[in-house]
mmCIF file of C-alpha atoms and ligand atoms in Angstrom:
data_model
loop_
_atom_site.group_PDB
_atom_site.id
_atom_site.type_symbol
_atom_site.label_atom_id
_atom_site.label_comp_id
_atom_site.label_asym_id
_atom_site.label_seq_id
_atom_site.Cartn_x
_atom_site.Cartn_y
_atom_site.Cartn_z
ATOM 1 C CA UNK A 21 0.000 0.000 0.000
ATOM 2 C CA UNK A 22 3.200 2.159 0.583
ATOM 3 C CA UNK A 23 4.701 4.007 -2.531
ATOM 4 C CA UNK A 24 8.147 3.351 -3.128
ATOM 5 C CA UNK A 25 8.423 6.643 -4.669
ATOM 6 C CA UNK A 26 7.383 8.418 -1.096
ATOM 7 C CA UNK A 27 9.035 5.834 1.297
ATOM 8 C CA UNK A 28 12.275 6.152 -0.403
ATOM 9 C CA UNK A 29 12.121 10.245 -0.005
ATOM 10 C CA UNK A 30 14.984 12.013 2.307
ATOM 11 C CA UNK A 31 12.250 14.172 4.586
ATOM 12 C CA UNK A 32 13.058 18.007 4.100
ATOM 13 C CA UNK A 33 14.826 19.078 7.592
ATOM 14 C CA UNK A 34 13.920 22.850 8.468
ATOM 15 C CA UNK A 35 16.521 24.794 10.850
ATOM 16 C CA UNK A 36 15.812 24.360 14.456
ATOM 17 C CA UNK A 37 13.222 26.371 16.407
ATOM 18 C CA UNK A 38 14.193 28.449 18.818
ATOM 19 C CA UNK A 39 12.069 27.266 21.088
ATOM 20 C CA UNK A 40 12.844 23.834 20.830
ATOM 21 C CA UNK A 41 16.428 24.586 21.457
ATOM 22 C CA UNK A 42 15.293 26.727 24.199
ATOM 23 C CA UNK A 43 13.529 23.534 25.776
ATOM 24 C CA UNK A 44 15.980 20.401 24.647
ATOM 25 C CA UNK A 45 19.039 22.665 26.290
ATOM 26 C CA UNK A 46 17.322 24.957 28.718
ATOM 27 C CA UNK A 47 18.357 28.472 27.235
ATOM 28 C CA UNK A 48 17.217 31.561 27.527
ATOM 29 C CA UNK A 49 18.750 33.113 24.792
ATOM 30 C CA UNK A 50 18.779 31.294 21.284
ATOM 31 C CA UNK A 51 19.706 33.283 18.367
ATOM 32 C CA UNK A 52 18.480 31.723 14.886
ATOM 33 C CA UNK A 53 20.867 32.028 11.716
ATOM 34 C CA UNK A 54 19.863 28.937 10.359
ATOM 35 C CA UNK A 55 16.599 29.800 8.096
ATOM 36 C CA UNK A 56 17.277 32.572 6.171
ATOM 37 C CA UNK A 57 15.084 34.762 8.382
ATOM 38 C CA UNK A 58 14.843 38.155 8.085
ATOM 39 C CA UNK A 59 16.836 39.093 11.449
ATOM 40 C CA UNK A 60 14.287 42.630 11.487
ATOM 41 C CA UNK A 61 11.323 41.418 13.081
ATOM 42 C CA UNK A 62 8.021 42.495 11.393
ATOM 43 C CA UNK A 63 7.205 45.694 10.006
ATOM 44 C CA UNK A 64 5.266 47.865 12.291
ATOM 45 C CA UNK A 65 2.864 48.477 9.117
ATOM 46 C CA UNK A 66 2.641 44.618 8.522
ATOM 47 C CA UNK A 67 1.844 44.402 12.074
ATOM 48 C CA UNK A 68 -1.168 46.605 11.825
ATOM 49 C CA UNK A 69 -2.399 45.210 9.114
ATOM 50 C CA UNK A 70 -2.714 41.948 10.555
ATOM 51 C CA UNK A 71 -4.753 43.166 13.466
ATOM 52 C CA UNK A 72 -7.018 44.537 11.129
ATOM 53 C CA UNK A 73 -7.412 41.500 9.166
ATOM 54 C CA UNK A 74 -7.641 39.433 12.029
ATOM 55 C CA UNK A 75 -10.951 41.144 13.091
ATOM 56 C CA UNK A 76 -12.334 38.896 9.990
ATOM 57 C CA UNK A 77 -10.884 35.899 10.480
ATOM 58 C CA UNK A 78 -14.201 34.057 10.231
ATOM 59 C CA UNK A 79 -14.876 34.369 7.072
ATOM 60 C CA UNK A 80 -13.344 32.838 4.535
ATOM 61 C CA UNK A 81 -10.330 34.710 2.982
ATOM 62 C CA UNK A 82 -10.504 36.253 -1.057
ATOM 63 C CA UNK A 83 -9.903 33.024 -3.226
ATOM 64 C CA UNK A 84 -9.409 35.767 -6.283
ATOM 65 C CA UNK A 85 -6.702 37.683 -3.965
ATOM 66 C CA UNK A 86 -8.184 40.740 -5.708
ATOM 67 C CA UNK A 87 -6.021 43.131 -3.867
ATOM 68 C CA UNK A 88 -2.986 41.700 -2.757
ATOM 69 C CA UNK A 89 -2.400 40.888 -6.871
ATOM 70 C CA UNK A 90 -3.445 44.318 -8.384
ATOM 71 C CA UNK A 91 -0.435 45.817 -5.697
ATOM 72 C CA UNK A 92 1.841 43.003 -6.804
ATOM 73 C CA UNK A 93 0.668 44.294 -10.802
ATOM 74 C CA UNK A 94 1.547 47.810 -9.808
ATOM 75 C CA UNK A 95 4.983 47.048 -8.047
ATOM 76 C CA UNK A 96 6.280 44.906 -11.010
ATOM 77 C CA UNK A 97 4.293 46.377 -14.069
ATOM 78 C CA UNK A 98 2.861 43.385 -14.870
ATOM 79 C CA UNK A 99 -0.997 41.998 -15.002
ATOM 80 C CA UNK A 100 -2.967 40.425 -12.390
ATOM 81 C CA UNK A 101 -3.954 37.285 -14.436
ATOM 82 C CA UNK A 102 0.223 36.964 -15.076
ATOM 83 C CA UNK A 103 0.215 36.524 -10.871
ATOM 84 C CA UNK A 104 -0.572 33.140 -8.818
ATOM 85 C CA UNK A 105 0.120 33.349 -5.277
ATOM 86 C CA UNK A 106 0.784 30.398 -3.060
ATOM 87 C CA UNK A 107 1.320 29.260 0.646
ATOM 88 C CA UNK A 108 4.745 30.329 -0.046
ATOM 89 C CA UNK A 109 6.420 29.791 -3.133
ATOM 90 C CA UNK A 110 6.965 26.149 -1.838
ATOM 91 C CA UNK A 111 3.372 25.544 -2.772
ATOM 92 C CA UNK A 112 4.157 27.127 -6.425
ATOM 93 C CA UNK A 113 7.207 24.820 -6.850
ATOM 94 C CA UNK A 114 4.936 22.504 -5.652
ATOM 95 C CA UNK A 115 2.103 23.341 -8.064
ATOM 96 C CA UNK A 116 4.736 23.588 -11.188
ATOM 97 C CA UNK A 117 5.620 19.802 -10.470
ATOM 98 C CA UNK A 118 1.906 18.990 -10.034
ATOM 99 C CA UNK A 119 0.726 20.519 -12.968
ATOM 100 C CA UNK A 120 3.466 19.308 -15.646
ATOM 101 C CA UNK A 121 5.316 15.940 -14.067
ATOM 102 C CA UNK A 122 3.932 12.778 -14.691
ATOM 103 C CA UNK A 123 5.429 9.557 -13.256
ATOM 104 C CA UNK A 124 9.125 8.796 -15.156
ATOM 105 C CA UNK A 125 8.792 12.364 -16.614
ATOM 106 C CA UNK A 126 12.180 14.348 -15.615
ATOM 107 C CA UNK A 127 13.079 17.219 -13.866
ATOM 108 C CA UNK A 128 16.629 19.093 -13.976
ATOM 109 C CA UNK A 129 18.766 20.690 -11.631
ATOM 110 C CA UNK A 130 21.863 21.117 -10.020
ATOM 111 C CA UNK A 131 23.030 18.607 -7.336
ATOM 112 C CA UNK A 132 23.713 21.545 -4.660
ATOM 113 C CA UNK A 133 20.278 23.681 -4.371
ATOM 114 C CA UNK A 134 17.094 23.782 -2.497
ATOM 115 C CA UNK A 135 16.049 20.411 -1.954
ATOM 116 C CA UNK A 136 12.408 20.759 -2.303
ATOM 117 C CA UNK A 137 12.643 20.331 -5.706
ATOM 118 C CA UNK A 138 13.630 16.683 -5.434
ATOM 119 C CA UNK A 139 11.312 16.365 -2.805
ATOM 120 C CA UNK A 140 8.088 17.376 -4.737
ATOM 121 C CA UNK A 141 9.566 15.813 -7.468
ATOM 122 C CA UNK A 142 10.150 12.341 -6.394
ATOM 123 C CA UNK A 143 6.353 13.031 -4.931
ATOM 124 C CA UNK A 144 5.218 12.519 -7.923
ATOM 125 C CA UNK A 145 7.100 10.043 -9.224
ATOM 126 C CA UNK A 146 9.023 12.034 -11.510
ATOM 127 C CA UNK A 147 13.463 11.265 -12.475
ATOM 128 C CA UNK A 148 15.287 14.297 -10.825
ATOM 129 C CA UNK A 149 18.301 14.886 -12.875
ATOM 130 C CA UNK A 150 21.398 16.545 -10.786
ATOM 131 C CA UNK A 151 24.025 18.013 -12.414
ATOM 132 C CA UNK A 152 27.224 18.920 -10.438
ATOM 133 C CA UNK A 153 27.748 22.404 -9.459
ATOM 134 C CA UNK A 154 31.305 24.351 -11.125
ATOM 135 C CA UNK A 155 33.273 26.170 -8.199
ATOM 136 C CA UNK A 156 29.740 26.154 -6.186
ATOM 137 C CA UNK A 157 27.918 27.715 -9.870
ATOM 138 C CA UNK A 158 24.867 26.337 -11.719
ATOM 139 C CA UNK A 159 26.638 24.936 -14.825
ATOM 140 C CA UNK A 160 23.683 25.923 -17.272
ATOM 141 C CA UNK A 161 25.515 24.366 -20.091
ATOM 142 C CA UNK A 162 25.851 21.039 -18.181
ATOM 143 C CA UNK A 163 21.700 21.709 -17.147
ATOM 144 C CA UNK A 164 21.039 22.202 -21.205
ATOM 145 C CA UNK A 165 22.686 19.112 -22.345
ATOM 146 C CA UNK A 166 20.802 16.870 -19.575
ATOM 147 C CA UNK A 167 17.616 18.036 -20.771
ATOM 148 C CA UNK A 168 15.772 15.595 -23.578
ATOM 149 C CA UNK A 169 12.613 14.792 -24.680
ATOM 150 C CA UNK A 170 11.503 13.737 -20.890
ATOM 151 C CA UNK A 171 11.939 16.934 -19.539
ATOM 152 C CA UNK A 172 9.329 19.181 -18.642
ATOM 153 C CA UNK A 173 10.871 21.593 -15.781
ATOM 154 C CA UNK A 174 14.559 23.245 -15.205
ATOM 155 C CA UNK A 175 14.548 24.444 -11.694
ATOM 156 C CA UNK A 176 16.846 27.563 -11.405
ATOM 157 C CA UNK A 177 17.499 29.037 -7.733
ATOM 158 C CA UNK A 178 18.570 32.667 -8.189
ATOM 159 C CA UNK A 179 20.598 33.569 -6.222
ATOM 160 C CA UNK A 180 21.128 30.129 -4.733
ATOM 161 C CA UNK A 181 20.193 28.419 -1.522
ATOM 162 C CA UNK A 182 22.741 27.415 -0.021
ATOM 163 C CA UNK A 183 25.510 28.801 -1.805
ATOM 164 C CA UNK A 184 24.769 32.255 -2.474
ATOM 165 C CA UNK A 185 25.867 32.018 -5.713
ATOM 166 C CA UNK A 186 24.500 33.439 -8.740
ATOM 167 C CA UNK A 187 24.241 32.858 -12.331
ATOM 168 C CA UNK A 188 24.676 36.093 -14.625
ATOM 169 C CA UNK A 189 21.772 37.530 -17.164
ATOM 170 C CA UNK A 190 24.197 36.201 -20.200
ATOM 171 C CA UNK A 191 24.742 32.974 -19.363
ATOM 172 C CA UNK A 192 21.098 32.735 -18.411
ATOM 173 C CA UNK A 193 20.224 34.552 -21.903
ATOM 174 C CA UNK A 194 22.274 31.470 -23.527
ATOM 175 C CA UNK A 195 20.268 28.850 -21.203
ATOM 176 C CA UNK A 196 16.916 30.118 -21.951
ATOM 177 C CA UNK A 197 17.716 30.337 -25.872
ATOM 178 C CA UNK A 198 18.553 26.672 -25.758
ATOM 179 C CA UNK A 199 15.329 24.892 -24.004
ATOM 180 C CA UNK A 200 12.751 23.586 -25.966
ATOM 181 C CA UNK A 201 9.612 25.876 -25.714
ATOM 182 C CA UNK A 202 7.774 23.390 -24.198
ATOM 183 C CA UNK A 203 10.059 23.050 -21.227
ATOM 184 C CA UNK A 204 9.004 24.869 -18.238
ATOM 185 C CA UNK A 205 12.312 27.134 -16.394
ATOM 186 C CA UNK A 206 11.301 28.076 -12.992
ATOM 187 C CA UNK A 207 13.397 31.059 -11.869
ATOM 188 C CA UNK A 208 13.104 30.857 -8.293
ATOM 189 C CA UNK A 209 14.335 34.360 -7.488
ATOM 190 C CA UNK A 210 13.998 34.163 -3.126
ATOM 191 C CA UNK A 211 17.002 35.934 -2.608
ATOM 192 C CA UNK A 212 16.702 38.585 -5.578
ATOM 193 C CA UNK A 213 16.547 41.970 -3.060
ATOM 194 C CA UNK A 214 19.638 40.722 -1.769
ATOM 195 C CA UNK A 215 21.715 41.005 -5.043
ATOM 196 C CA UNK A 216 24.400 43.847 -5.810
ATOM 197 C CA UNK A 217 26.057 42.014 -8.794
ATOM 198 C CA UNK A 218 25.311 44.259 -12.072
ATOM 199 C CA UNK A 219 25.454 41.383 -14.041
ATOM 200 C CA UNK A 220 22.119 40.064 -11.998
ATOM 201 C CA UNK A 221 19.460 38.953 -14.964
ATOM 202 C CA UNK A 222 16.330 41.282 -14.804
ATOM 203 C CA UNK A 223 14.291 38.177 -14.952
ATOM 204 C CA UNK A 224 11.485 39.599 -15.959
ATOM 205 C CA UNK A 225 12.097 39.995 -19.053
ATOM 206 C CA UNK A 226 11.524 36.573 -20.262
ATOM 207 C CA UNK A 227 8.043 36.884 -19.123
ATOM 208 C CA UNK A 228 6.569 37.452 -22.854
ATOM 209 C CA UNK A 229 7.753 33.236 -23.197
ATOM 210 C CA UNK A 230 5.506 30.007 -22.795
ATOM 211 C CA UNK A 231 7.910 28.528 -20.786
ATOM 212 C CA UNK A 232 9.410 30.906 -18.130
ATOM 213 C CA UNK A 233 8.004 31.095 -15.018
ATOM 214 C CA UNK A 234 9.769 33.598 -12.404
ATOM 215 C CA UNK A 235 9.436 32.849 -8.247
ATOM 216 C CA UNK A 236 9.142 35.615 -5.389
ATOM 217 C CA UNK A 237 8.555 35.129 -1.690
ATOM 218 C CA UNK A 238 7.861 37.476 1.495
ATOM 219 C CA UNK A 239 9.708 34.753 3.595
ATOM 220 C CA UNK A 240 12.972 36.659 3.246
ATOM 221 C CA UNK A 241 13.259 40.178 2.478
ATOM 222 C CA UNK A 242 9.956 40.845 3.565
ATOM 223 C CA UNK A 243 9.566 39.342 6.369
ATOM 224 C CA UNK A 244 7.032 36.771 6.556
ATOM 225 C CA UNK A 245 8.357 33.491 6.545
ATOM 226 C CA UNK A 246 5.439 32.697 9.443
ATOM 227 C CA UNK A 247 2.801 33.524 7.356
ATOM 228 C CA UNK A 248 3.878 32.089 4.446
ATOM 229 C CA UNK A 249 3.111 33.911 1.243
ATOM 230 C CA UNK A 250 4.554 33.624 -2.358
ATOM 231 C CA UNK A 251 4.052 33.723 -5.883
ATOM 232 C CA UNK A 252 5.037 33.297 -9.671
ATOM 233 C CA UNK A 253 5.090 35.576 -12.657
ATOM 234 C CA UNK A 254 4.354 34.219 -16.026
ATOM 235 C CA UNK A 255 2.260 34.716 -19.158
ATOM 236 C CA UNK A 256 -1.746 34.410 -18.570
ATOM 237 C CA UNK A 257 -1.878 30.951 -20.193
ATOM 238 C CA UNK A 258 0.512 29.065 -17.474
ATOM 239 C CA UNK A 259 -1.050 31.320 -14.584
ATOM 240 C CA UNK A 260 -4.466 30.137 -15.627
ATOM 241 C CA UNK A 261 -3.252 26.664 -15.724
ATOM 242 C CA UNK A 262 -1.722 26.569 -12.834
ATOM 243 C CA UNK A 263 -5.186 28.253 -10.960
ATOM 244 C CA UNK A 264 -6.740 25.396 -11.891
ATOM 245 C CA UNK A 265 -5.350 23.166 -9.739
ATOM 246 C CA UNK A 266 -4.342 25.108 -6.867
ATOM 247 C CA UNK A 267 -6.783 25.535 -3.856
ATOM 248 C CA UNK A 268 -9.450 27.556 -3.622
ATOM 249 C CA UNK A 269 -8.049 29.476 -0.783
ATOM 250 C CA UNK A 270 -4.873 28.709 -0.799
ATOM 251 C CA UNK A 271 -3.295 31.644 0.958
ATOM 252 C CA UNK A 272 -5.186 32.902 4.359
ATOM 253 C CA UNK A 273 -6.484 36.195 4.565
ATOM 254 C CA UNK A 274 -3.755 37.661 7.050
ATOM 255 C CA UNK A 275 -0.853 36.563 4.960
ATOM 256 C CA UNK A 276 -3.185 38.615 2.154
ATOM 257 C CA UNK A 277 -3.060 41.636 4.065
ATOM 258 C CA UNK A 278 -0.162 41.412 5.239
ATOM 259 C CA UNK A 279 1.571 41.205 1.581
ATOM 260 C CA UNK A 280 -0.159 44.274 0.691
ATOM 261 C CA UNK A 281 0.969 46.430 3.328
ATOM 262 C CA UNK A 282 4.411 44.668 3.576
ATOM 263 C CA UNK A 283 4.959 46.645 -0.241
ATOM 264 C CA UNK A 284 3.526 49.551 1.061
ATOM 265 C CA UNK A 285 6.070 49.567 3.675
ATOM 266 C CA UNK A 286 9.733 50.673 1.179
ATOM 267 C CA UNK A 287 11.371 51.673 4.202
ATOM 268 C CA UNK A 288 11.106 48.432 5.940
ATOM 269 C CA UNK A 289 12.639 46.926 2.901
ATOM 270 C CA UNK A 290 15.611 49.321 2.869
ATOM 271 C CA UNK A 291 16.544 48.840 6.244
ATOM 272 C CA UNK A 292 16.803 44.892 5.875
ATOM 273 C CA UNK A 293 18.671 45.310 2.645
ATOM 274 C CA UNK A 294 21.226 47.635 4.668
ATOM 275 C CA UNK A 295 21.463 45.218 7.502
ATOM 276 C CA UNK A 296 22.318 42.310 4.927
ATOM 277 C CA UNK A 297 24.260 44.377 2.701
ATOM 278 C CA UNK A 298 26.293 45.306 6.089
ATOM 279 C CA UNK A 299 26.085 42.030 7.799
ATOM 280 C CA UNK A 300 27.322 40.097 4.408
ATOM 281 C CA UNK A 301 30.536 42.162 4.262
ATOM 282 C CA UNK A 302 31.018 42.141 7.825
ATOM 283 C CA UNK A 303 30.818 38.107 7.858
ATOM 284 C CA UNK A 304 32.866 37.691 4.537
ATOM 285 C CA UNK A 305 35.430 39.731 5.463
ATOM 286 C CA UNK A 306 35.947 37.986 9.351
ATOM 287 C CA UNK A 307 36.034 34.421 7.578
ATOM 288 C CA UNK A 308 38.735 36.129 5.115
ATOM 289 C CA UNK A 309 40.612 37.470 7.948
ATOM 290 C CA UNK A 310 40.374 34.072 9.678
ATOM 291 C CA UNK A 311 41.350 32.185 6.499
ATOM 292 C CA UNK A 312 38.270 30.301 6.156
ATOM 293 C CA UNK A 313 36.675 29.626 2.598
ATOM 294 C CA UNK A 314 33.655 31.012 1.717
ATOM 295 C CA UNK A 315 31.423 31.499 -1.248
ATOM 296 C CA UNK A 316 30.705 34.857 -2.069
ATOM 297 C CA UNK A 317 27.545 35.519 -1.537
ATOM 298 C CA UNK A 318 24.666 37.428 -3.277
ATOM 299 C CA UNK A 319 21.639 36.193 -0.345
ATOM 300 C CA UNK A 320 20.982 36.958 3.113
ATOM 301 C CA UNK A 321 22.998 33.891 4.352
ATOM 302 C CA UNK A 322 27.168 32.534 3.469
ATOM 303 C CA UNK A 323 28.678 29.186 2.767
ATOM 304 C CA UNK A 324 31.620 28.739 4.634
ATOM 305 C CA UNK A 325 33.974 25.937 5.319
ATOM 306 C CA UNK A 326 35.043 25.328 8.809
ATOM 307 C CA UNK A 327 37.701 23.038 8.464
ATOM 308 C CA UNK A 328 35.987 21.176 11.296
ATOM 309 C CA UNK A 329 32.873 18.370 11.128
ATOM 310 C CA UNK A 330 30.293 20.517 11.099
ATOM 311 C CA UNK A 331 27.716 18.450 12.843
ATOM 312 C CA UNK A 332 29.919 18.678 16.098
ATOM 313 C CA UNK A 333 30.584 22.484 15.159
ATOM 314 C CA UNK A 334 26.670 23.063 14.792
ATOM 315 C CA UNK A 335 26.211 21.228 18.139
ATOM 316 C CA UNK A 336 28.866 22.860 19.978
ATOM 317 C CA UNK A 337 27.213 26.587 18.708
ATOM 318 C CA UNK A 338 23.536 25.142 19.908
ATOM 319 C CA UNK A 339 24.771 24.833 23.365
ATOM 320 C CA UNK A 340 25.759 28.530 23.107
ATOM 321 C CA UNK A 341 22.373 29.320 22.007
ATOM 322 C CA UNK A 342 23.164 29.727 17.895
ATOM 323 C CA UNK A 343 21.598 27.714 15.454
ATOM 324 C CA UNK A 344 23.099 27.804 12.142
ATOM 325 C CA UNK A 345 22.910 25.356 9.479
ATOM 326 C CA UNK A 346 25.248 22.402 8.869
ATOM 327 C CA UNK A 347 25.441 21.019 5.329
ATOM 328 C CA UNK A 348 25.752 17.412 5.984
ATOM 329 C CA UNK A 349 22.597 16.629 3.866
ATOM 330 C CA UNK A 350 24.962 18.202 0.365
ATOM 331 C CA UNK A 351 27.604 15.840 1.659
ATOM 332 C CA UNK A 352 29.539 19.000 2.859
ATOM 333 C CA UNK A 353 31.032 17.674 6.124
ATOM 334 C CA UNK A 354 33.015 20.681 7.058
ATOM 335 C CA UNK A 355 30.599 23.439 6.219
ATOM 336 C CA UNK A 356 27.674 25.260 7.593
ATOM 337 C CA UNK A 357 25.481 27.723 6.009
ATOM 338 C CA UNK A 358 24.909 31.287 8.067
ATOM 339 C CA UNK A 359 22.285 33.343 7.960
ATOM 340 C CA UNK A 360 23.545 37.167 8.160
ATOM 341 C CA UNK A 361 21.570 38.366 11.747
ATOM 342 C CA UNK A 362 21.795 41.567 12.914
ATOM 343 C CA UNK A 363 25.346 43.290 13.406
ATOM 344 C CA UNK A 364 25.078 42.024 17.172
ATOM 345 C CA UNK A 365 23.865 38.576 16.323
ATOM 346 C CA UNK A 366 26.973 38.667 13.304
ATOM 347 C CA UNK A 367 29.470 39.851 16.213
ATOM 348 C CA UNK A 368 28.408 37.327 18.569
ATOM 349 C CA UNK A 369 28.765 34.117 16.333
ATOM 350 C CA UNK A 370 32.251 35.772 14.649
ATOM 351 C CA UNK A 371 33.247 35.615 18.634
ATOM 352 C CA UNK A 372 31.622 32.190 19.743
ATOM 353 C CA UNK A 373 33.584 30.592 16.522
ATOM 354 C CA UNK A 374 36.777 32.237 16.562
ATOM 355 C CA UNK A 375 36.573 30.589 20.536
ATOM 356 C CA UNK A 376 35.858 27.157 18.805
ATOM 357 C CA UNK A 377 38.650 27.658 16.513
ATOM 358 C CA UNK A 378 40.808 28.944 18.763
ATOM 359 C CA UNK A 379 41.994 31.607 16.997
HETATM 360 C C1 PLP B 415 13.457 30.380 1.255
HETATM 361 C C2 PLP B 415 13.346 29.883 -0.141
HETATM 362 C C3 PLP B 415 12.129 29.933 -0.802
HETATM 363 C C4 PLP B 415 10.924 30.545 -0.165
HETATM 364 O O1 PLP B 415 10.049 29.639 0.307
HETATM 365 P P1 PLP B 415 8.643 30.109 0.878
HETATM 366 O O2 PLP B 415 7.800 28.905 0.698
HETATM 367 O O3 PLP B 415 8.186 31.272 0.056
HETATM 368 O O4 PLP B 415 8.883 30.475 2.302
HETATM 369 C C5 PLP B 415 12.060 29.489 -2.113
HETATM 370 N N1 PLP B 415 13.155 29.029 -2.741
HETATM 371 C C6 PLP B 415 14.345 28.984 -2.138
HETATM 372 C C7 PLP B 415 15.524 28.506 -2.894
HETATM 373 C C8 PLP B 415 14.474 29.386 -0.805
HETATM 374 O O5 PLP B 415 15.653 29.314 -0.207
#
């Protein structure tokens, strides 16, 4: 009665809560750089917004998410029926793999990036198809040639989680030239307010193809990983498609308001952007000084090697009340992802490691 496809599946393992640190080791003080969170708090506006909400809680929310699309149409020029939101962008990754995988169909990616998209993949009893990263880079070329006649969706994370890295608008220019039209390429763009690089694709652009289908969240820069709220851009006919089998009220009504005011709320934005733009070189430039390798990063979060195991390293931070990430699960022994905090919650880790280190 048990599918092989599901009982052979590596379950998806979310950074530690807080609180459950707080419990298992009896802390007071945790500090989480494990998630990607945004280290902020909520906006104030957000906030507000939620209370007001909440007064109608009993009633079901919008299934048309009237208003929280027509802002979203306004902030990136596009149309509302080019917009489908999700319970997080998860559930659009998830409704991408839905809509166009059937069993032994294939989907391609690289063999270091967010690992829901084997998950949902292997869900539905599609082939993922890895191919090896280049110096911690998508190798597009090496994605291109992997993709035949079986494969309906590239999955692109950029930036990328967990490596930060990103690939540039002309080798993605060359990518997109060379997949079959009828071959979906899911930009999933999480990170993009965290990106300085020039060379950064404006993604929308490809917007006008069949095939393209870009991915935004309010987990990270917006901050609203809680309430879980994302969505995809593409052209009317794969929006309408992918409507169709999404749920009728898929994302609650306070995540609804809250998206709205969240991009009524530029300043909050700014601030996080300087506090990651600030934290990143802050980070990068310690783990330079201490002559640890890192991958430069264009996210809210660095890949660094800690020349020790990094399960024990992770373990011995958790008993000093910071959860990062280790990267065991990309067969990275010696590495741990960070999430860039607050300058206090950067300085604090920087101290509690060079400690460990002894340096
Ligand atoms: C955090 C993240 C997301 C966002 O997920 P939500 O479901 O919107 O919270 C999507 N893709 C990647 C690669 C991420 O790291």
């Amino acid at each position: 009665m048990y599918k092989n496809n599901i009982d052979t599946i590596k379950p998806y393992e979310p950074g530690k809560p807080i609180e459950e640190v707080q419990r298992e080791l009896g802390l007071k003080k945790v500090i989480k750089l494990a998630s990607n969170e945004n280290p902020l708090g909520p906006s104030k506006k957000v906030l507000a917004a939620i209370r007001e909400a909440a007064k109608n809680v009993h009633l079901y929310p919008d299934g048309g998410m009237f208003r929280i699309k027509k802002a979203l149409a306004k902030y990136h020029g596009v149309k509302p029926a080019e917009i489908v939101l999700g319970n997080g962008s998860n559930e659009i990754i998830e409704l991408l793999v839905r809509g166009f995988v059937l069993p032994g169909d294939h989907v391609v990616s690289s063999d270091m990036t967010f690992l829901v998209y084997p998950l949902v993949t292997q869900t539905a009893g599609g082939k993922y198809i890895q191919k090896a990263m280049k110096t911690f880079r998508y190798d597009l070329p090496a994605l291109a040639k992997a993709v035949d006649k079986k494969t309906r969706i590239v999955f692109i994370a950029n930036p990328n989680n967990p490596t930060g890295s990103y690939v540039s608008d002309v080798e993605l220019d060359q990518f997109i030239d060379s997949v079959p039209k009828d071959v979906i390429v899911c930009l999933d763009e999480a990170y993009v307010d965290f990106v300085e690089a020039k060379d950064f694709p404006k993604s929308l652009k490809y917007l006008k193809r069949e095939n393209v289908i870009v991915l935004r969240t309010f987990s990270k820069s917006y901050g609203l990983a809680g309430l879980r709220l994302g969505y995809g851009l593409a052209n009317e006919r794969l929006i309408g498609y992918l409507h169709k089998i999404r749920q009728p009220f898929n994302v609650n009504s306070l995540a609804q308001a809250a998206g709205e005011a969240a991009l009524g709320d530029p300043a909050y934005l700014k601030q996080t952007q300087k506090v990651v733009f600030q934290g990143r070189n802050f980070l990068q430039g310690q783990f330079k000084a201490m002559g640890l390798y890192f991958v430069p990063s264009q996210a809210n979060f660095v890949l660094v090697c800690v020349k020790r195991n990094s399960k024990d390293l992770f373990k011995t931070l958790l008993r000093r009340g910071i959860i990062v990430r280790d990267m065991t699960a990309y067969g990275l022994n010696e590495w741990i992802r960070l999430t860039v905090g607050t300058m206090a919650e950067n300085q604090l880790f920087i101290r509690e490691l060079k400690k460990i280190l002894g340096k």
